Amino acid sequence: MTVNLLDFDLEGLTVFCERLGEKRFRAVQLFRWIHQKGASRFDEMSDLAKSLREKLRGVACIMAMPVVSQHISADGTIKWLFDVGDGNAVEAVFIPESDRGTLCVSSQAGCAVGCRFCSTGHQGFSRNLTTGEIMAQLWFAEHFLRQHLKRDERVISRVVMMGMGEPVQNYNALVPALRVMLDDNAYGLSRRRVTVSTSGIVPMIDRLAQDCPVALAVSLHAPNDALRDTLVPLNLKYPLAQLVAACHRYLAHAPRDFITFEYCMLDGVNDSDACAHQLVDRIQAHAGAWCKLNLIPFNPFPASGLLRSKPDRVQAFAKILNDSGIITTIRKTRGDDIDAACGQLAGDVKDRTRVMVRMERNKTMRPVSIDDHAPRTEGADA
Ligand code: SAH
Ligand code: SF4
């Protein structure tokens, strides 16, 4: 069986190379070829000894996931759907900004947390992605975009773990992936430009603080336990007081001096003035400006039975928070026309059926591109 080198952070690749009898600097060279240059074939790696390339060809590969579809939104947002086998698919979304852009990455096929307002949650949990599958999203998107935009330097300047899945419930695959994102020999992103978003698994927030403290976003969605219990079932296990305390502990390690709270605005559910005031009380019980609030207009899907708050309600809610000194922003929804907005990734159950049909049709498909310049994957025996 061949090893997919996208599965390794630099430490892992070093161990792998040492087993082949190669020194650490060879691992660094290989790592740079893969992540900085987007190489997928060993014979491209011109400064590696021919003997090493031969050796690698027999045991390793650089293998992305087959692209099932690619959609480009009118606002430039690009959504890719990747086949992860057994009828499962995950998505990554590129959100362009003025110069560079953000990639939203998935961590699991499905999600076990089961939030009421989230279409991924409604799908249930299929499986954890491997480090290689998490990294393949960034590797593919970055090198695809560089080729497409004819750019030599980095295109993706921020990664948010806000696609499908609960990243910290896939902790062992997540942490090496974060390390590759941060590594100067790979993507070289600063800790503040890599964000892990979590629905609030308290012990994992503490572990992340120790192992790889990147920017933290916490999905709050309610100002009290009674309401949060109904929206984020995990709240029964880790209620708000515990969650907020964990956020405080994280601050001591965080690359930014604030935590971002995400709050999905649901019409008539969590968007009243009373909710806003309760939220202020809860957050201000902790001294200082230690968090920011990001209001996300709900992206509806039929099975949820929920509606998006009206824009003036969102504005009024934001005003109460801003007036009380809590920095509050309203997220602009992007990629609406291609269902690339939060919580719509891989769609609802009906869409999942369409995905399966498309996957069936494209079974042999490899990464494709707008103009056939996509990075290609090549297996050991290809
Ligand atoms: N599981 C993690 C990260 C993935 S979800 C988490 O829950 O934080 C990323 C963000 O999208 C979360 O803040 C989540 O609450 C939000 N979200 C999920 N479904 C949504 C929907 N239908 N509309 C708007 N935001 C949604
Ligand atoms: Fe899972 Fe996040 Fe969706 Fe909740 S919002 S079901 S934690 S992906």
CSV table of C-alpha atoms and ligand atoms in Angstrom, one decimal:
chain,number,residue,atom,x,y,z
A,1,MET,CA,0.0,0.0,0.0
A,2,THR,CA,1.3,3.5,-0.8
A,3,VAL,CA,1.4,6.3,1.7
A,4,ASN,CA,-0.3,9.6,0.8
A,5,LEU,CA,2.3,12.3,1.6
A,6,LEU,CA,-0.5,14.8,2.2
A,7,ASP,CA,-1.2,13.0,5.4
A,8,PHE,CA,2.0,14.2,7.0
A,9,ASP,CA,3.1,17.4,8.8
A,10,LEU,CA,6.8,18.1,8.6
A,11,GLU,CA,7.6,15.9,11.6
A,12,GLY,CA,5.7,13.0,10.2
A,13,LEU,CA,7.3,13.4,6.8
A,14,THR,CA,10.7,13.5,8.5
A,15,VAL,CA,10.0,10.2,10.3
A,16,PHE,CA,8.8,8.7,7.0
A,17,CYS,CA,12.0,9.9,5.2
A,18,GLU,CA,14.2,8.6,7.9
A,19,ARG,CA,12.6,5.2,7.6
A,20,LEU,CA,13.7,5.3,3.9
A,21,GLY,CA,17.2,6.1,5.1
A,22,GLU,CA,16.9,9.8,4.2
A,23,LYS,CA,18.0,12.9,6.2
A,24,ARG,CA,15.7,15.5,7.5
A,25,PHE,CA,16.6,18.1,4.9
A,26,ARG,CA,15.3,15.8,2.2
A,27,ALA,CA,12.0,15.8,4.0
A,28,VAL,CA,12.0,19.6,4.0
A,29,GLN,CA,12.7,19.6,0.3
A,30,LEU,CA,9.9,17.2,-0.4
A,31,PHE,CA,7.5,19.1,1.8
A,32,ARG,CA,8.2,22.3,-0.1
A,33,TRP,CA,7.7,20.6,-3.4
A,34,ILE,CA,4.4,19.3,-2.4
A,35,HIS,CA,2.9,22.3,-0.6
A,36,GLN,CA,4.8,25.4,-1.9
A,37,LYS,CA,5.0,24.3,-5.5
A,38,GLY,CA,2.0,22.0,-5.7
A,39,ALA,CA,4.0,19.1,-7.2
A,40,SER,CA,2.1,15.8,-7.4
A,41,ARG,CA,4.7,13.8,-9.4
A,42,PHE,CA,8.1,12.9,-8.0
A,43,ASP,CA,9.8,13.3,-11.4
A,44,GLU,CA,9.0,17.1,-11.2
A,45,MET,CA,11.1,17.4,-8.1
A,46,SER,CA,14.3,18.2,-9.9
A,47,ASP,CA,16.6,18.8,-6.9
A,48,LEU,CA,15.8,15.5,-5.3
A,49,ALA,CA,18.3,12.7,-6.0
A,50,LYS,CA,17.0,10.4,-8.7
A,51,SER,CA,17.5,7.4,-6.4
A,52,LEU,CA,15.2,9.0,-3.8
A,53,ARG,CA,12.6,9.8,-6.4
A,54,GLU,CA,12.7,6.2,-7.5
A,55,LYS,CA,12.4,5.0,-3.9
A,56,LEU,CA,9.4,7.3,-3.3
A,57,ARG,CA,7.6,6.2,-6.5
A,58,GLY,CA,7.5,2.7,-5.1
A,59,VAL,CA,6.0,3.6,-1.7
A,60,ALA,CA,4.3,7.0,-1.7
A,61,CYS,CA,2.0,9.2,-3.6
A,62,ILE,CA,0.5,12.7,-3.5
A,63,MET,CA,-3.1,12.1,-3.8
A,64,ALA,CA,-5.9,14.8,-3.7
A,65,MET,CA,-9.6,13.8,-3.8
A,66,PRO,CA,-11.6,13.6,-7.0
A,67,VAL,CA,-13.6,16.7,-7.7
A,68,VAL,CA,-17.2,15.9,-8.2
A,69,SER,CA,-18.2,19.5,-9.2
A,70,GLN,CA,-17.0,23.0,-9.2
A,71,HIS,CA,-19.4,26.0,-9.0
A,72,ILE,CA,-18.4,29.6,-9.5
A,73,SER,CA,-20.7,32.2,-8.0
A,74,ALA,CA,-21.5,35.6,-9.5
A,75,ASP,CA,-19.5,37.2,-6.6
A,76,GLY,CA,-16.4,35.0,-7.4
A,77,THR,CA,-16.9,32.5,-4.6
A,78,ILE,CA,-15.9,29.0,-5.8
A,79,LYS,CA,-17.3,25.8,-4.3
A,80,TRP,CA,-15.7,22.5,-4.9
A,81,LEU,CA,-17.4,19.2,-4.0
A,82,PHE,CA,-14.9,16.3,-3.3
A,83,ASP,CA,-15.7,12.6,-3.4
A,84,VAL,CA,-14.5,11.0,-0.2
A,85,GLY,CA,-15.8,7.5,-1.2
A,86,ASP,CA,-18.7,5.4,-0.1
A,87,GLY,CA,-21.2,7.9,-1.5
A,88,ASN,CA,-19.9,10.7,0.8
A,89,ALA,CA,-18.8,14.1,-0.4
A,90,VAL,CA,-17.3,17.2,1.4
A,91,GLU,CA,-16.9,20.7,0.2
A,92,ALA,CA,-14.4,23.5,0.3
A,93,VAL,CA,-15.3,27.1,-0.5
A,94,PHE,CA,-13.0,29.9,-1.7
A,95,ILE,CA,-14.1,33.4,-0.8
A,96,PRO,CA,-12.1,36.0,-2.7
A,97,GLU,CA,-11.3,39.3,-1.1
A,98,SER,CA,-9.8,42.3,-2.8
A,99,ASP,CA,-6.3,40.8,-3.2
A,100,ARG,CA,-6.2,37.3,-1.8
A,101,GLY,CA,-8.9,35.2,-0.2
A,102,THR,CA,-10.2,32.8,2.4
A,103,LEU,CA,-10.7,29.0,2.1
A,104,CYS,CA,-13.4,27.4,4.1
A,105,VAL,CA,-12.4,23.8,4.8
A,106,SER,CA,-14.3,20.7,5.9
A,107,SER,CA,-13.1,18.4,8.7
A,108,GLN,CA,-15.7,15.5,8.6
A,109,ALA,CA,-18.2,14.0,6.2
A,110,GLY,CA,-21.4,14.9,8.0
A,111,CYS,CA,-21.4,15.9,11.7
A,112,ALA,CA,-22.5,14.2,14.9
A,113,VAL,CA,-23.4,17.3,16.8
A,114,GLY,CA,-26.7,17.7,15.0
A,115,CYS,CA,-27.4,21.5,15.4
A,116,ARG,CA,-31.0,22.2,14.4
A,117,PHE,CA,-30.2,25.0,12.0
A,118,CYS,CA,-27.4,23.2,10.1
A,119,SER,CA,-27.9,21.0,7.0
A,120,THR,CA,-24.6,19.1,7.7
A,121,GLY,CA,-26.0,18.3,11.2
A,122,HIS,CA,-29.2,17.1,9.6
A,123,GLN,CA,-27.2,14.6,7.5
A,124,GLY,CA,-25.8,12.9,10.5
A,125,PHE,CA,-22.2,11.7,10.8
A,126,SER,CA,-20.5,9.6,8.2
A,127,ARG,CA,-16.8,9.7,9.1
A,128,ASN,CA,-13.8,11.7,10.0
A,129,LEU,CA,-11.6,13.0,7.2
A,130,THR,CA,-7.9,12.1,7.4
A,131,THR,CA,-5.2,14.8,7.6
A,132,GLY,CA,-4.6,14.1,4.0
A,133,GLU,CA,-8.2,14.8,3.1
A,134,ILE,CA,-8.2,18.0,5.1
A,135,MET,CA,-5.0,19.1,3.5
A,136,ALA,CA,-6.0,18.0,0.0
A,137,GLN,CA,-8.7,20.8,0.1
A,138,LEU,CA,-6.1,23.5,0.7
A,139,TRP,CA,-3.5,21.9,-1.6
A,140,PHE,CA,-5.9,21.6,-4.5
A,141,ALA,CA,-7.5,25.0,-4.1
A,142,GLU,CA,-4.3,26.9,-3.6
A,143,HIS,CA,-2.5,25.4,-6.6
A,144,PHE,CA,-5.6,25.4,-8.8
A,145,LEU,CA,-6.1,29.1,-8.1
A,146,ARG,CA,-2.5,30.0,-8.7
A,147,GLN,CA,-2.6,28.3,-12.1
A,148,HIS,CA,-6.0,29.7,-13.0
A,149,LEU,CA,-5.1,33.3,-11.9
A,150,LYS,CA,-1.5,32.9,-13.3
A,151,ARG,CA,-0.1,33.9,-9.9
A,152,ASP,CA,3.3,32.7,-8.5
A,153,GLU,CA,2.7,33.8,-5.0
A,154,ARG,CA,0.1,32.7,-2.4
A,155,VAL,CA,-3.6,33.1,-3.2
A,156,ILE,CA,-5.2,31.8,-0.1
A,157,SER,CA,-4.2,33.9,2.9
A,158,ARG,CA,-6.7,32.7,5.4
A,159,VAL,CA,-8.2,29.3,6.3
A,160,VAL,CA,-11.3,28.8,8.4
A,161,MET,CA,-12.3,25.4,9.6
A,162,MET,CA,-16.0,26.2,9.0
A,163,GLY,CA,-17.0,23.7,6.4
A,164,MET,CA,-18.7,20.5,7.1
A,165,GLY,CA,-18.0,18.8,10.4
A,166,GLU,CA,-16.9,19.6,14.0
A,167,PRO,CA,-13.1,20.0,13.6
A,168,VAL,CA,-12.2,19.3,17.2
A,169,GLN,CA,-14.1,16.0,17.2
A,170,ASN,CA,-11.6,15.0,14.6
A,171,TYR,CA,-8.7,16.2,16.7
A,172,ASN,CA,-6.0,13.8,15.7
A,173,ALA,CA,-6.3,14.6,12.1
A,174,LEU,CA,-6.9,18.3,12.6
A,175,VAL,CA,-3.8,19.2,14.5
A,176,PRO,CA,-1.2,17.9,11.9
A,177,ALA,CA,-3.3,19.6,9.2
A,178,LEU,CA,-3.1,22.9,11.2
A,179,ARG,CA,0.6,22.4,11.5
A,180,VAL,CA,1.0,22.1,7.8
A,181,MET,CA,-1.0,25.3,7.2
A,182,LEU,CA,1.3,27.2,9.7
A,183,ASP,CA,4.6,25.7,8.5
A,184,ASP,CA,6.9,28.2,6.7
A,185,ASN,CA,8.0,25.3,4.5
A,186,ALA,CA,4.4,24.8,3.4
A,187,TYR,CA,1.6,27.5,3.5
A,188,GLY,CA,3.2,29.7,6.1
A,189,LEU,CA,0.0,31.2,7.4
A,190,SER,CA,0.1,33.0,10.7
A,191,ARG,CA,-1.8,31.6,13.7
A,192,ARG,CA,-4.2,34.4,13.5
A,193,ARG,CA,-5.0,33.6,9.9
A,194,VAL,CA,-6.1,30.1,10.6
A,195,THR,CA,-9.4,29.8,12.5
A,196,VAL,CA,-10.9,26.7,14.1
A,197,SER,CA,-14.6,27.0,14.6
A,198,THR,CA,-16.3,24.8,17.2
A,199,SER,CA,-19.7,24.3,18.6
A,200,GLY,CA,-18.1,24.2,22.1
A,201,ILE,CA,-16.5,20.9,23.1
A,202,VAL,CA,-14.9,22.2,26.2
A,203,PRO,CA,-12.0,19.7,26.8
A,204,MET,CA,-11.0,20.0,23.2
A,205,ILE,CA,-10.8,23.8,23.4
A,206,ASP,CA,-8.3,23.3,26.3
A,207,ARG,CA,-6.3,20.7,24.3
A,208,LEU,CA,-6.1,23.0,21.3
A,209,ALA,CA,-4.8,25.8,23.5
A,210,GLN,CA,-1.9,23.5,24.5
A,211,ASP,CA,-1.2,21.8,21.1
A,212,CYS,CA,-1.8,24.3,18.4
A,213,PRO,CA,-3.4,27.6,19.5
A,214,VAL,CA,-4.8,29.2,16.4
A,215,ALA,CA,-7.6,31.7,16.2
A,216,LEU,CA,-10.8,30.4,17.8
A,217,ALA,CA,-14.4,30.9,16.8
A,218,VAL,CA,-17.1,29.5,19.0
A,219,SER,CA,-20.6,29.0,17.8
A,220,LEU,CA,-22.8,30.4,20.5
A,221,HIS,CA,-26.3,31.0,18.9
A,222,ALA,CA,-28.1,31.5,22.2
A,223,PRO,CA,-27.7,33.7,25.3
A,224,ASN,CA,-29.1,31.1,27.8
A,225,ASP,CA,-28.9,27.3,28.3
A,226,ALA,CA,-32.6,26.6,27.9
A,227,LEU,CA,-32.5,28.0,24.3
A,228,ARG,CA,-29.0,26.7,23.4
A,229,ASP,CA,-30.0,23.2,24.5
A,230,THR,CA,-32.6,23.2,21.7
A,231,LEU,CA,-30.3,24.6,19.0
A,232,VAL,CA,-26.9,23.0,19.8
A,233,PRO,CA,-27.6,19.6,21.6
A,234,LEU,CA,-24.0,19.6,22.9
A,235,ASN,CA,-25.0,22.3,25.3
A,236,LEU,CA,-26.5,19.7,27.5
A,237,LYS,CA,-23.1,18.3,28.1
A,238,TYR,CA,-21.1,21.6,28.1
A,239,PRO,CA,-23.4,24.4,29.2
A,240,LEU,CA,-22.7,28.1,28.6
A,241,ALA,CA,-20.9,28.9,31.8
A,242,GLN,CA,-18.4,26.1,31.2
A,243,LEU,CA,-18.0,27.1,27.6
A,244,VAL,CA,-17.4,30.8,28.3
A,245,ALA,CA,-14.9,29.8,31.0
A,246,ALA,CA,-13.0,27.6,28.5
A,247,CYS,CA,-12.9,30.6,26.1
A,248,HIS,CA,-11.3,32.6,28.8
A,249,ARG,CA,-8.7,30.0,29.4
A,250,TYR,CA,-8.0,29.8,25.7
A,251,LEU,CA,-7.3,33.6,25.6
A,252,ALA,CA,-4.1,33.1,27.5
A,253,HIS,CA,-2.8,31.1,24.5
A,254,ALA,CA,-4.7,32.6,21.6
A,255,PRO,CA,-2.9,34.4,18.8
A,256,ARG,CA,-5.4,37.2,19.0
A,257,ASP,CA,-6.6,38.9,22.1
A,258,PHE,CA,-10.2,38.0,21.5
A,259,ILE,CA,-12.5,35.0,20.7
A,260,THR,CA,-15.0,35.3,18.0
A,261,PHE,CA,-18.5,34.2,18.8
A,262,GLU,CA,-20.8,33.2,16.0
A,263,TYR,CA,-24.5,33.7,16.3
A,264,CYS,CA,-26.8,32.4,13.6
A,265,MET,CA,-29.9,34.7,13.4
A,266,LEU,CA,-33.1,32.7,13.4
A,267,ASP,CA,-36.4,34.5,13.0
A,268,GLY,CA,-38.4,34.5,16.2
A,269,VAL,CA,-36.1,32.1,17.9
A,270,ASN,CA,-33.0,33.8,19.1
A,271,ASP,CA,-33.2,37.3,17.6
A,272,SER,CA,-35.3,39.3,20.1
A,273,ASP,CA,-34.1,42.4,22.0
A,274,ALA,CA,-34.4,40.4,25.2
A,275,CYS,CA,-31.9,37.8,23.8
A,276,ALA,CA,-29.5,40.6,22.8
A,277,HIS,CA,-29.6,42.1,26.4
A,278,GLN,CA,-29.1,38.6,27.9
A,279,LEU,CA,-26.2,38.1,25.6
A,280,VAL,CA,-24.7,41.4,26.7
A,281,ASP,CA,-25.1,40.4,30.4
A,282,ARG,CA,-23.5,37.0,29.8
A,283,ILE,CA,-20.5,38.4,27.9
A,284,GLN,CA,-20.0,41.4,30.1
A,285,ALA,CA,-19.9,39.4,33.2
A,286,HIS,CA,-16.3,38.9,32.1
A,287,ALA,CA,-14.4,42.1,32.3
A,288,GLY,CA,-12.7,43.7,29.3
A,289,ALA,CA,-13.2,43.6,25.5
A,290,TRP,CA,-12.3,39.9,25.1
A,291,CYS,CA,-14.6,38.8,22.4
A,292,LYS,CA,-16.2,39.8,19.1
A,293,LEU,CA,-19.6,38.8,17.9
A,294,ASN,CA,-20.3,37.8,14.4
A,295,LEU,CA,-24.0,37.6,13.4
A,296,ILE,CA,-24.7,35.1,10.6
A,297,PRO,CA,-27.9,35.5,8.8
A,298,PHE,CA,-29.4,32.0,8.7
A,299,ASN,CA,-29.2,30.2,5.4
A,300,PRO,CA,-32.5,28.3,5.2
A,301,PHE,CA,-33.0,24.8,4.1
A,302,PRO,CA,-36.3,23.1,4.0
A,303,ALA,CA,-35.8,20.4,6.6
A,304,SER,CA,-34.9,22.9,9.3
A,305,GLY,CA,-38.4,24.5,9.5
A,306,LEU,CA,-36.5,27.7,10.5
A,307,LEU,CA,-36.4,31.1,8.9
A,308,ARG,CA,-33.8,33.8,8.4
A,309,SER,CA,-34.2,36.9,10.7
A,310,LYS,CA,-35.4,40.0,8.9
A,311,PRO,CA,-32.5,42.4,8.0
A,312,ASP,CA,-33.9,45.2,10.3
A,313,ARG,CA,-34.1,42.7,13.2
A,314,VAL,CA,-30.5,41.8,12.6
A,315,GLN,CA,-29.5,45.5,12.6
A,316,ALA,CA,-31.5,46.2,15.8
A,317,PHE,CA,-29.9,43.2,17.5
A,318,ALA,CA,-26.4,44.3,16.4
A,319,LYS,CA,-27.1,47.8,17.7
A,320,ILE,CA,-27.9,46.7,21.2
A,321,LEU,CA,-24.6,44.8,21.3
A,322,ASN,CA,-22.5,47.5,19.7
A,323,ASP,CA,-24.1,50.2,22.0
A,324,SER,CA,-23.0,48.1,25.0
A,325,GLY,CA,-19.4,48.0,23.8
A,326,ILE,CA,-19.4,44.5,22.3
A,327,ILE,CA,-17.9,44.7,18.8
A,328,THR,CA,-20.5,43.1,16.6
A,329,THR,CA,-20.4,42.5,12.8
A,330,ILE,CA,-23.0,41.1,10.5
A,331,ARG,CA,-21.6,38.5,8.1
A,332,LYS,CA,-22.1,39.2,4.5
A,333,THR,CA,-23.4,36.1,2.9
A,334,ARG,CA,-21.4,35.0,-0.1
A,335,GLY,CA,-21.9,32.5,-2.8
A,336,ASP,CA,-25.7,32.4,-2.1
A,337,ASP,CA,-26.5,31.5,-5.7
A,338,ILE,CA,-24.4,28.3,-5.5
A,339,ASP,CA,-25.4,27.2,-2.0
A,340,ALA,CA,-21.9,27.9,-0.7
A,341,ALA,CA,-23.1,29.8,2.3
A,342,CYS,CA,-22.6,28.6,5.8
A,343,GLY,CA,-24.6,25.6,6.8
A,344,GLN,CA,-25.5,24.8,3.2
A,345,LEU,CA,-22.4,22.8,2.4
A,346,ALA,CA,-23.3,19.6,0.6
A,347,GLY,CA,-26.9,20.6,0.9
A,348,ASP,CA,-29.8,18.8,2.4
A,349,VAL,CA,-30.8,15.2,2.0
A,350,LYS,CA,-32.3,15.8,-1.5
A,351,ASP,CA,-29.1,17.4,-2.6
A,352,ARG,CA,-27.2,14.5,-1.3
A,353,THR,CA,-29.1,12.2,-3.7
A,354,ARG,CA,-28.1,14.5,-6.5
A,355,VAL,CA,-24.5,14.4,-5.3
A,356,MET,CA,-24.6,10.6,-5.4
A,357,VAL,CA,-25.9,10.7,-9.0
A,358,ARG,CA,-23.2,13.1,-10.0
A,359,MET,CA,-20.6,11.0,-8.3
A,360,GLU,CA,-21.8,7.9,-10.1
A,361,ARG,CA,-21.6,9.8,-13.4
A,362,ASN,CA,-18.1,11.1,-12.8
A,363,LYS,CA,-16.7,8.1,-11.2
A,364,THR,CA,-13.4,8.3,-13.1
A,365,MET,CA,-13.1,12.0,-12.9
A,366,ARG,CA,-9.9,13.5,-11.7
A,367,PRO,CA,-9.6,17.1,-10.5
A,368,VAL,CA,-10.9,19.3,-13.2
A,369,SER,CA,-10.5,23.0,-13.8
A,370,ILE,CA,-12.1,25.9,-15.6
A,371,ASP,CA,-9.4,25.8,-18.2
A,372,ASP,CA,-7.7,22.4,-17.6
A,373,HIS,CA,-4.9,23.7,-15.5
A,374,ALA,CA,-5.7,22.0,-12.3
A,375,PRO,CA,-3.0,20.3,-10.3
A,376,ARG,CA,-3.2,16.7,-11.1
A,377,THR,CA,-2.8,13.8,-8.7
A,378,GLU,CA,-0.6,10.9,-9.5
A,379,GLY,CA,-0.5,7.6,-7.7
A,380,ALA,CA,2.7,5.6,-7.1
A,381,ASP,CA,1.9,3.4,-10.0
A,382,ALA,CA,0.5,6.0,-12.3
B,1,SAH,N1,-18.9,22.6,13.5
B,1,SAH,C1,-18.3,23.9,13.6
B,1,SAH,C2,-17.8,24.5,12.3
B,1,SAH,C3,-18.6,24.3,11.1
B,1,SAH,S1,-20.1,25.2,11.0
B,1,SAH,C4,-19.2,24.9,14.3
B,1,SAH,O1,-20.3,24.6,14.5
B,1,SAH,O2,-18.7,25.9,14.7
B,1,SAH,C5,-19.5,26.8,10.7
B,1,SAH,C6,-20.5,27.9,11.1
B,1,SAH,O3,-21.7,27.9,10.3
B,1,SAH,C7,-21.0,27.7,12.6
B,1,SAH,O4,-20.9,28.9,13.3
B,1,SAH,C8,-22.4,27.3,12.3
B,1,SAH,O5,-23.1,27.6,13.5
B,1,SAH,C9,-22.8,28.1,11.1
B,1,SAH,N2,-24.0,27.5,10.5
B,1,SAH,C10,-24.4,26.2,10.4
B,1,SAH,N3,-25.5,26.1,9.7
B,1,SAH,C11,-25.9,27.4,9.3
B,1,SAH,C12,-26.9,27.9,8.6
B,1,SAH,N4,-27.9,27.1,8.1
B,1,SAH,N5,-27.0,29.2,8.4
B,1,SAH,C13,-26.0,30.0,8.9
B,1,SAH,N6,-24.9,29.6,9.6
B,1,SAH,C14,-24.9,28.3,9.8
B,2,SF4,FE1,-21.9,20.2,13.3
B,2,SF4,FE2,-21.2,22.8,13.3
B,2,SF4,FE3,-23.3,22.0,11.8
B,2,SF4,FE4,-23.4,22.0,14.5
B,2,SF4,S1,-23.2,23.8,13.1
B,2,SF4,S2,-24.1,20.3,13.2
B,2,SF4,S3,-21.4,21.5,15.0
B,2,SF4,S4,-21.2,21.4,11.5
